[in-house]
Amino acid sequence: RTPRSSIPQLVQITGEQMRCVARSAAAGTQRLRLARGPHLTGPRPIPRNMASQLRLNATNAPEGLSDGCKGAPVQPGAKLPLVGDESIMSKKAHGTTAQPVQENLRWNCDWKTADKICCFNRHYAEFAGYWTSTTFLQEEKGKEVTFYDSVTGRPLFIAPRGRTWEEFEAESRSHGWPSFRDEEVVWDDVRVLPDGESVSLAGTHLGHNLPDKKGNRYCINLVSVAGRPQ
């Protein structure tokens, strides 16, 4: 029997990532927040014609990054998320931030990838499942973790809160990136732009808000929140 990983015409994709593809297609975009590889959890094969399109889209992303889902526009009158304006992401000394990301990021996160995503990027993402390839789970499993801005070292998220570690991990694995809820956001330094992009007040690109039936869900690159406290 031929192993699934050796079948070239199939790409493995999680159910949540498939829903992401559907949302992007419905919006008339070809932006896909996914990755290819054996690290994905709960894989399912998809048809060759769709696999070809996914591979084509992947080649449009900068080297080392994956294409991203389009965030959900913020609904008028919503109490959360706190909405920021485009000026937060204005050009600064180092892309959208005043300085590069920290040199010694936590969990062995890759510095080059982090600097690209945090400071010179508004849409692209680390590959789905990247966070599970770091030492994050080995070091933090079962704990309440504070996630710091990879540029400034300011706290941005504290998780899990209002749910168990198992629920936090399962949701993050299902989607492919660390996923946070409203009560896990440190709103002193996090804003969501009207188009759904999640950023820090320092201009660090974090990810996007992709709400589901439970409410807001902030899908965040681990490399963006792997800083050390300053």
PDB file of C-alpha atoms in Angstrom:
ATOM      1  CA  ARG A   1       0.000   0.000   0.000  1.00  0.00           C
ATOM      2  CA  THR A   2       1.444   3.355  -1.020  1.00  0.00           C
ATOM      3  CA  PRO A   3       1.824   5.780   1.938  1.00  0.00           C
ATOM      4  CA  ARG A   4      -0.405   8.830   1.652  1.00  0.00           C
ATOM      5  CA  SER A   5       2.580  11.170   1.942  1.00  0.00           C
ATOM      6  CA  SER A   6       4.088   9.710  -1.251  1.00  0.00           C
ATOM      7  CA  ILE A   7       1.065  10.383  -3.492  1.00  0.00           C
ATOM      8  CA  PRO A   8       2.087  13.498  -5.469  1.00  0.00           C
ATOM      9  CA  GLN A   9      -1.332  14.605  -6.692  1.00  0.00           C
ATOM     10  CA  LEU A  10      -2.711  15.157  -3.173  1.00  0.00           C
ATOM     11  CA  VAL A  11      -2.116  17.936  -0.677  1.00  0.00           C
ATOM     12  CA  GLN A  12      -3.061  17.327   2.949  1.00  0.00           C
ATOM     13  CA  ILE A  13      -5.238  20.014   4.505  1.00  0.00           C
ATOM     14  CA  THR A  14      -7.162  20.296   7.755  1.00  0.00           C
ATOM     15  CA  GLY A  15     -10.915  20.784   7.872  1.00  0.00           C
ATOM     16  CA  GLU A  16     -10.465  24.298   9.216  1.00  0.00           C
ATOM     17  CA  GLN A  17      -8.020  25.143   6.454  1.00  0.00           C
ATOM     18  CA  MET A  18     -10.517  23.848   3.894  1.00  0.00           C
ATOM     19  CA  ARG A  19     -13.110  26.221   5.352  1.00  0.00           C
ATOM     20  CA  CYS A  20     -10.529  28.986   5.037  1.00  0.00           C
ATOM     21  CA  VAL A  21     -10.162  28.167   1.327  1.00  0.00           C
ATOM     22  CA  ALA A  22     -13.925  28.307   0.918  1.00  0.00           C
ATOM     23  CA  ARG A  23     -14.152  31.702   2.632  1.00  0.00           C
ATOM     24  CA  SER A  24     -11.421  33.111   0.413  1.00  0.00           C
ATOM     25  CA  ALA A  25     -13.029  31.765  -2.739  1.00  0.00           C
ATOM     26  CA  ALA A  26     -16.400  33.204  -1.756  1.00  0.00           C
ATOM     27  CA  ALA A  27     -14.777  36.616  -1.345  1.00  0.00           C
ATOM     28  CA  GLY A  28     -13.337  36.376  -4.831  1.00  0.00           C
ATOM     29  CA  THR A  29      -9.782  35.956  -3.643  1.00  0.00           C
ATOM     30  CA  GLN A  30      -7.134  33.299  -4.003  1.00  0.00           C
ATOM     31  CA  ARG A  31      -5.557  33.996  -0.642  1.00  0.00           C
ATOM     32  CA  LEU A  32      -5.073  30.746   1.200  1.00  0.00           C
ATOM     33  CA  ARG A  33      -3.631  30.402   4.697  1.00  0.00           C
ATOM     34  CA  LEU A  34      -2.273  26.923   4.561  1.00  0.00           C
ATOM     35  CA  ALA A  35       0.858  24.891   4.211  1.00  0.00           C
ATOM     36  CA  ARG A  36       1.836  21.593   2.737  1.00  0.00           C
ATOM     37  CA  GLY A  37       3.536  18.929   4.773  1.00  0.00           C
ATOM     38  CA  PRO A  38       3.219  15.971   7.118  1.00  0.00           C
ATOM     39  CA  HIS A  39       3.045  18.179  10.227  1.00  0.00           C
ATOM     40  CA  LEU A  40      -0.613  19.074   9.616  1.00  0.00           C
ATOM     41  CA  THR A  41      -3.073  17.555  12.084  1.00  0.00           C
ATOM     42  CA  GLY A  42      -6.127  15.624  10.863  1.00  0.00           C
ATOM     43  CA  PRO A  43      -5.169  15.599   7.161  1.00  0.00           C
ATOM     44  CA  ARG A  44      -7.563  14.943   4.363  1.00  0.00           C
ATOM     45  CA  PRO A  45      -6.714  14.575   0.666  1.00  0.00           C
ATOM     46  CA  ILE A  46      -8.111  17.080  -1.826  1.00  0.00           C
ATOM     47  CA  PRO A  47      -8.581  16.717  -5.582  1.00  0.00           C
ATOM     48  CA  ARG A  48      -5.737  17.225  -8.028  1.00  0.00           C
ATOM     49  CA  ASN A  49      -7.258  20.345  -9.621  1.00  0.00           C
ATOM     50  CA  MET A  50      -7.531  22.100  -6.248  1.00  0.00           C
ATOM     51  CA  ALA A  51      -4.086  20.857  -5.223  1.00  0.00           C
ATOM     52  CA  SER A  52      -2.649  22.468  -8.338  1.00  0.00           C
ATOM     53  CA  GLN A  53      -4.283  25.776  -7.478  1.00  0.00           C
ATOM     54  CA  LEU A  54      -2.969  25.629  -3.927  1.00  0.00           C
ATOM     55  CA  ARG A  55       0.551  24.972  -5.175  1.00  0.00           C
ATOM     56  CA  LEU A  56       0.233  27.907  -7.595  1.00  0.00           C
ATOM     57  CA  ASN A  57      -0.873  30.233  -4.807  1.00  0.00           C
ATOM     58  CA  ALA A  58       1.917  29.023  -2.531  1.00  0.00           C
ATOM     59  CA  THR A  59       4.495  30.129  -5.104  1.00  0.00           C
ATOM     60  CA  ASN A  60       3.156  33.700  -4.912  1.00  0.00           C
ATOM     61  CA  ALA A  61       4.188  34.052  -1.268  1.00  0.00           C
ATOM     62  CA  PRO A  62       7.643  35.355  -0.296  1.00  0.00           C
ATOM     63  CA  GLU A  63      10.240  32.665   0.310  1.00  0.00           C
ATOM     64  CA  GLY A  64       9.674  30.894   3.621  1.00  0.00           C
ATOM     65  CA  LEU A  65       6.100  32.170   4.075  1.00  0.00           C
ATOM     66  CA  SER A  66       2.626  30.944   3.193  1.00  0.00           C
ATOM     67  CA  ASP A  67      -0.294  32.854   1.785  1.00  0.00           C
ATOM     68  CA  GLY A  68      -2.890  33.959   4.316  1.00  0.00           C
ATOM     69  CA  CYS A  69      -6.631  34.018   4.832  1.00  0.00           C
ATOM     70  CA  LYS A  70      -8.335  37.359   4.501  1.00  0.00           C
ATOM     71  CA  GLY A  71      -9.432  38.589   7.928  1.00  0.00           C
ATOM     72  CA  ALA A  72     -13.090  39.258   8.662  1.00  0.00           C
ATOM     73  CA  PRO A  73     -14.109  42.945   8.589  1.00  0.00           C
ATOM     74  CA  VAL A  74     -14.913  44.344  12.027  1.00  0.00           C
ATOM     75  CA  GLN A  75     -18.658  44.641  12.564  1.00  0.00           C
ATOM     76  CA  PRO A  76     -19.916  48.161  13.341  1.00  0.00           C
ATOM     77  CA  GLY A  77     -20.829  48.646  16.994  1.00  0.00           C
ATOM     78  CA  ALA A  78     -18.962  45.588  18.276  1.00  0.00           C
ATOM     79  CA  LYS A  79     -17.404  46.018  21.731  1.00  0.00           C
ATOM     80  CA  LEU A  80     -14.509  43.802  20.738  1.00  0.00           C
ATOM     81  CA  PRO A  81     -12.132  43.723  19.062  1.00  0.00           C
ATOM     82  CA  LEU A  82     -10.715  47.162  19.754  1.00  0.00           C
ATOM     83  CA  VAL A  83     -10.311  48.781  16.361  1.00  0.00           C
ATOM     84  CA  GLY A  84      -7.169  50.580  15.246  1.00  0.00           C
ATOM     85  CA  ASP A  85      -6.548  52.684  12.177  1.00  0.00           C
ATOM     86  CA  GLU A  86      -4.124  52.323   9.327  1.00  0.00           C
ATOM     87  CA  SER A  87      -1.680  54.816  10.836  1.00  0.00           C
ATOM     88  CA  ILE A  88      -0.499  52.105  13.254  1.00  0.00           C
ATOM     89  CA  MET A  89       1.092  50.332  10.294  1.00  0.00           C
ATOM     90  CA  SER A  90       2.669  53.418   8.722  1.00  0.00           C
ATOM     91  CA  LYS A  91       6.248  53.219   7.429  1.00  0.00           C
ATOM     92  CA  LYS A  92       8.862  53.470  10.169  1.00  0.00           C
ATOM     93  CA  ALA A  93      12.613  52.946  10.501  1.00  0.00           C
ATOM     94  CA  HIS A  94      12.293  49.166  10.009  1.00  0.00           C
ATOM     95  CA  GLY A  95       9.263  48.475   7.854  1.00  0.00           C
ATOM     96  CA  THR A  96       6.140  48.993   9.946  1.00  0.00           C
ATOM     97  CA  THR A  97       8.132  48.931  13.209  1.00  0.00           C
ATOM     98  CA  ALA A  98      10.836  51.124  14.701  1.00  0.00           C
ATOM     99  CA  GLN A  99      13.336  48.270  15.047  1.00  0.00           C
ATOM    100  CA  PRO A 100      13.832  44.629  14.023  1.00  0.00           C
ATOM    101  CA  VAL A 101      12.526  41.690  16.011  1.00  0.00           C
ATOM    102  CA  GLN A 102      14.510  40.562  19.032  1.00  0.00           C
ATOM    103  CA  GLU A 103      17.572  38.444  18.344  1.00  0.00           C
ATOM    104  CA  ASN A 104      16.820  35.702  20.890  1.00  0.00           C
ATOM    105  CA  LEU A 105      13.203  34.746  20.226  1.00  0.00           C
ATOM    106  CA  ARG A 106      11.561  32.128  22.417  1.00  0.00           C
ATOM    107  CA  TRP A 107      10.873  28.542  21.399  1.00  0.00           C
ATOM    108  CA  ASN A 108      13.635  28.529  18.762  1.00  0.00           C
ATOM    109  CA  CYS A 109      11.516  30.606  16.387  1.00  0.00           C
ATOM    110  CA  ASP A 110      13.321  31.543  13.204  1.00  0.00           C
ATOM    111  CA  TRP A 111      14.537  35.158  13.281  1.00  0.00           C
ATOM    112  CA  LYS A 112      14.483  35.737   9.525  1.00  0.00           C
ATOM    113  CA  THR A 113      10.907  34.488   9.195  1.00  0.00           C
ATOM    114  CA  ALA A 114       9.832  36.530  12.210  1.00  0.00           C
ATOM    115  CA  ASP A 115      11.352  39.752  10.885  1.00  0.00           C
ATOM    116  CA  LYS A 116       9.684  39.291   7.490  1.00  0.00           C
ATOM    117  CA  ILE A 117       6.270  38.627   8.986  1.00  0.00           C
ATOM    118  CA  CYS A 118       6.353  41.163  11.795  1.00  0.00           C
ATOM    119  CA  CYS A 119       7.919  44.149  10.068  1.00  0.00           C
ATOM    120  CA  PHE A 120       7.588  43.867   6.279  1.00  0.00           C
ATOM    121  CA  ASN A 121       4.274  42.114   5.794  1.00  0.00           C
ATOM    122  CA  ARG A 122       0.545  42.725   5.994  1.00  0.00           C
ATOM    123  CA  HIS A 123      -0.858  39.450   4.735  1.00  0.00           C
ATOM    124  CA  TYR A 124       1.501  36.480   4.562  1.00  0.00           C
ATOM    125  CA  ALA A 125       1.999  33.986   7.379  1.00  0.00           C
ATOM    126  CA  GLU A 126       4.262  31.318   8.754  1.00  0.00           C
ATOM    127  CA  PHE A 127       3.336  27.891   7.433  1.00  0.00           C
ATOM    128  CA  ALA A 128       0.394  26.129   9.050  1.00  0.00           C
ATOM    129  CA  GLY A 129       1.636  23.918  11.840  1.00  0.00           C
ATOM    130  CA  TYR A 130       4.910  25.824  12.164  1.00  0.00           C
ATOM    131  CA  TRP A 131       4.216  26.453  15.858  1.00  0.00           C
ATOM    132  CA  THR A 132       4.185  22.696  16.527  1.00  0.00           C
ATOM    133  CA  SER A 133       7.652  22.334  14.970  1.00  0.00           C
ATOM    134  CA  THR A 134       9.172  24.698  17.549  1.00  0.00           C
ATOM    135  CA  THR A 135       9.851  23.908  21.214  1.00  0.00           C
ATOM    136  CA  PHE A 136       6.637  25.673  22.249  1.00  0.00           C
ATOM    137  CA  LEU A 137       4.650  22.567  23.192  1.00  0.00           C
ATOM    138  CA  GLN A 138       7.645  20.927  24.819  1.00  0.00           C
ATOM    139  CA  GLU A 139       8.261  23.966  27.035  1.00  0.00           C
ATOM    140  CA  GLU A 140       4.766  25.275  27.704  1.00  0.00           C
ATOM    141  CA  LYS A 141       2.244  22.428  27.529  1.00  0.00           C
ATOM    142  CA  GLY A 142      -0.282  22.674  30.357  1.00  0.00           C
ATOM    143  CA  LYS A 143       0.792  26.159  31.503  1.00  0.00           C
ATOM    144  CA  GLU A 144      -0.783  29.593  31.270  1.00  0.00           C
ATOM    145  CA  VAL A 145       1.542  31.335  28.803  1.00  0.00           C
ATOM    146  CA  THR A 146       2.171  35.040  28.251  1.00  0.00           C
ATOM    147  CA  PHE A 147       2.999  35.834  24.630  1.00  0.00           C
ATOM    148  CA  TYR A 148       5.142  38.922  24.042  1.00  0.00           C
ATOM    149  CA  ASP A 149       5.557  41.139  20.987  1.00  0.00           C
ATOM    150  CA  SER A 150       8.586  39.826  19.077  1.00  0.00           C
ATOM    151  CA  VAL A 151       9.692  43.422  18.438  1.00  0.00           C
ATOM    152  CA  THR A 152       9.000  45.275  21.699  1.00  0.00           C
ATOM    153  CA  GLY A 153       8.620  42.540  24.300  1.00  0.00           C
ATOM    154  CA  ARG A 154       5.234  43.926  25.371  1.00  0.00           C
ATOM    155  CA  PRO A 155       2.609  41.358  26.471  1.00  0.00           C
ATOM    156  CA  LEU A 156      -0.024  40.719  23.801  1.00  0.00           C
ATOM    157  CA  PHE A 157      -1.824  37.484  24.714  1.00  0.00           C
ATOM    158  CA  ILE A 158      -2.194  35.296  27.810  1.00  0.00           C
ATOM    159  CA  ALA A 159      -3.569  31.818  27.211  1.00  0.00           C
ATOM    160  CA  PRO A 160      -5.353  29.698  27.980  1.00  0.00           C
ATOM    161  CA  ARG A 161      -7.922  31.784  29.853  1.00  0.00           C
ATOM    162  CA  GLY A 162     -11.570  30.858  30.151  1.00  0.00           C
ATOM    163  CA  ARG A 163     -10.847  27.374  28.790  1.00  0.00           C
ATOM    164  CA  THR A 164      -8.525  24.454  29.336  1.00  0.00           C
ATOM    165  CA  TRP A 165      -5.094  23.954  27.834  1.00  0.00           C
ATOM    166  CA  GLU A 166      -6.498  21.015  25.876  1.00  0.00           C
ATOM    167  CA  GLU A 167      -9.144  23.245  24.294  1.00  0.00           C
ATOM    168  CA  PHE A 168      -6.589  25.923  23.401  1.00  0.00           C
ATOM    169  CA  GLU A 169      -4.224  23.393  21.878  1.00  0.00           C
ATOM    170  CA  ALA A 170      -6.952  21.541  19.979  1.00  0.00           C
ATOM    171  CA  GLU A 171      -8.296  24.729  18.418  1.00  0.00           C
ATOM    172  CA  SER A 172      -4.818  25.914  17.473  1.00  0.00           C
ATOM    173  CA  ARG A 173      -3.955  22.550  15.928  1.00  0.00           C
ATOM    174  CA  SER A 174      -7.232  22.482  14.004  1.00  0.00           C
ATOM    175  CA  HIS A 175      -6.675  25.891  12.479  1.00  0.00           C
ATOM    176  CA  GLY A 176      -2.905  25.592  12.023  1.00  0.00           C
ATOM    177  CA  TRP A 177      -1.835  28.644  14.045  1.00  0.00           C
ATOM    178  CA  PRO A 178      -2.113  29.670  17.712  1.00  0.00           C
ATOM    179  CA  SER A 179      -5.693  30.876  18.123  1.00  0.00           C
ATOM    180  CA  PHE A 180      -6.816  33.261  20.857  1.00  0.00           C
ATOM    181  CA  ARG A 181     -10.178  34.443  22.175  1.00  0.00           C
ATOM    182  CA  ASP A 182     -11.214  37.913  23.397  1.00  0.00           C
ATOM    183  CA  GLU A 183     -10.413  37.217  27.061  1.00  0.00           C
ATOM    184  CA  GLU A 184      -6.908  36.081  26.116  1.00  0.00           C
ATOM    185  CA  VAL A 185      -5.952  39.359  24.390  1.00  0.00           C
ATOM    186  CA  VAL A 186      -4.009  42.062  26.234  1.00  0.00           C
ATOM    187  CA  TRP A 187      -5.908  44.987  24.750  1.00  0.00           C
ATOM    188  CA  ASP A 188      -3.434  47.577  26.045  1.00  0.00           C
ATOM    189  CA  ASP A 189      -1.234  46.777  23.024  1.00  0.00           C
ATOM    190  CA  VAL A 190      -3.376  44.909  20.475  1.00  0.00           C
ATOM    191  CA  ARG A 191      -5.696  46.339  17.850  1.00  0.00           C
ATOM    192  CA  VAL A 192      -7.625  44.933  14.904  1.00  0.00           C
ATOM    193  CA  LEU A 193      -7.823  47.026  11.744  1.00  0.00           C
ATOM    194  CA  PRO A 194     -11.173  47.391   9.968  1.00  0.00           C
ATOM    195  CA  ASP A 195     -10.271  44.649   7.475  1.00  0.00           C
ATOM    196  CA  GLY A 196      -9.521  42.120  10.243  1.00  0.00           C
ATOM    197  CA  GLU A 197      -5.713  42.387  10.375  1.00  0.00           C
ATOM    198  CA  SER A 198      -4.457  41.966  13.954  1.00  0.00           C
ATOM    199  CA  VAL A 199      -1.513  44.182  14.905  1.00  0.00           C
ATOM    200  CA  SER A 200       0.318  45.525  17.918  1.00  0.00           C
ATOM    201  CA  LEU A 201       0.444  49.240  18.634  1.00  0.00           C
ATOM    202  CA  ALA A 202       4.146  49.117  17.737  1.00  0.00           C
ATOM    203  CA  GLY A 203       3.224  48.180  14.143  1.00  0.00           C
ATOM    204  CA  THR A 204       3.963  44.465  14.443  1.00  0.00           C
ATOM    205  CA  HIS A 205       1.837  42.325  12.134  1.00  0.00           C
ATOM    206  CA  LEU A 206       0.345  39.529  14.241  1.00  0.00           C
ATOM    207  CA  GLY A 207      -2.240  37.737  12.102  1.00  0.00           C
ATOM    208  CA  HIS A 208      -5.976  38.092  11.465  1.00  0.00           C
ATOM    209  CA  ASN A 209      -9.307  37.877  13.243  1.00  0.00           C
ATOM    210  CA  LEU A 210     -11.323  34.956  11.863  1.00  0.00           C
ATOM    211  CA  PRO A 211     -14.535  34.754  13.925  1.00  0.00           C
ATOM    212  CA  ASP A 212     -16.525  31.565  14.237  1.00  0.00           C
ATOM    213  CA  LYS A 213     -19.768  30.638  16.002  1.00  0.00           C
ATOM    214  CA  LYS A 214     -18.050  31.045  19.388  1.00  0.00           C
ATOM    215  CA  GLY A 215     -16.997  34.618  18.672  1.00  0.00           C
ATOM    216  CA  ASN A 216     -13.794  36.384  17.693  1.00  0.00           C
ATOM    217  CA  ARG A 217     -10.791  34.146  17.063  1.00  0.00           C
ATOM    218  CA  TYR A 218      -7.416  35.754  16.587  1.00  0.00           C
ATOM    219  CA  CYS A 219      -5.272  33.537  14.366  1.00  0.00           C
ATOM    220  CA  ILE A 220      -1.713  34.588  15.213  1.00  0.00           C
ATOM    221  CA  ASN A 221       1.759  33.760  13.920  1.00  0.00           C
ATOM    222  CA  LEU A 222       3.878  32.298  16.708  1.00  0.00           C
ATOM    223  CA  VAL A 223       6.917  34.165  15.342  1.00  0.00           C
ATOM    224  CA  SER A 224       5.053  37.438  15.990  1.00  0.00           C
ATOM    225  CA  VAL A 225       4.489  36.720  19.691  1.00  0.00           C
ATOM    226  CA  ALA A 226       7.728  34.917  20.601  1.00  0.00           C
ATOM    227  CA  GLY A 227       9.431  37.928  22.160  1.00  0.00           C
ATOM    228  CA  ARG A 228      11.011  38.115  25.584  1.00  0.00           C
ATOM    229  CA  PRO A 229       9.612  40.569  28.146  1.00  0.00           C
ATOM    230  CA  GLN A 230      11.304  43.954  28.233  1.00  0.00           C
TER     231      GLN A 230
END
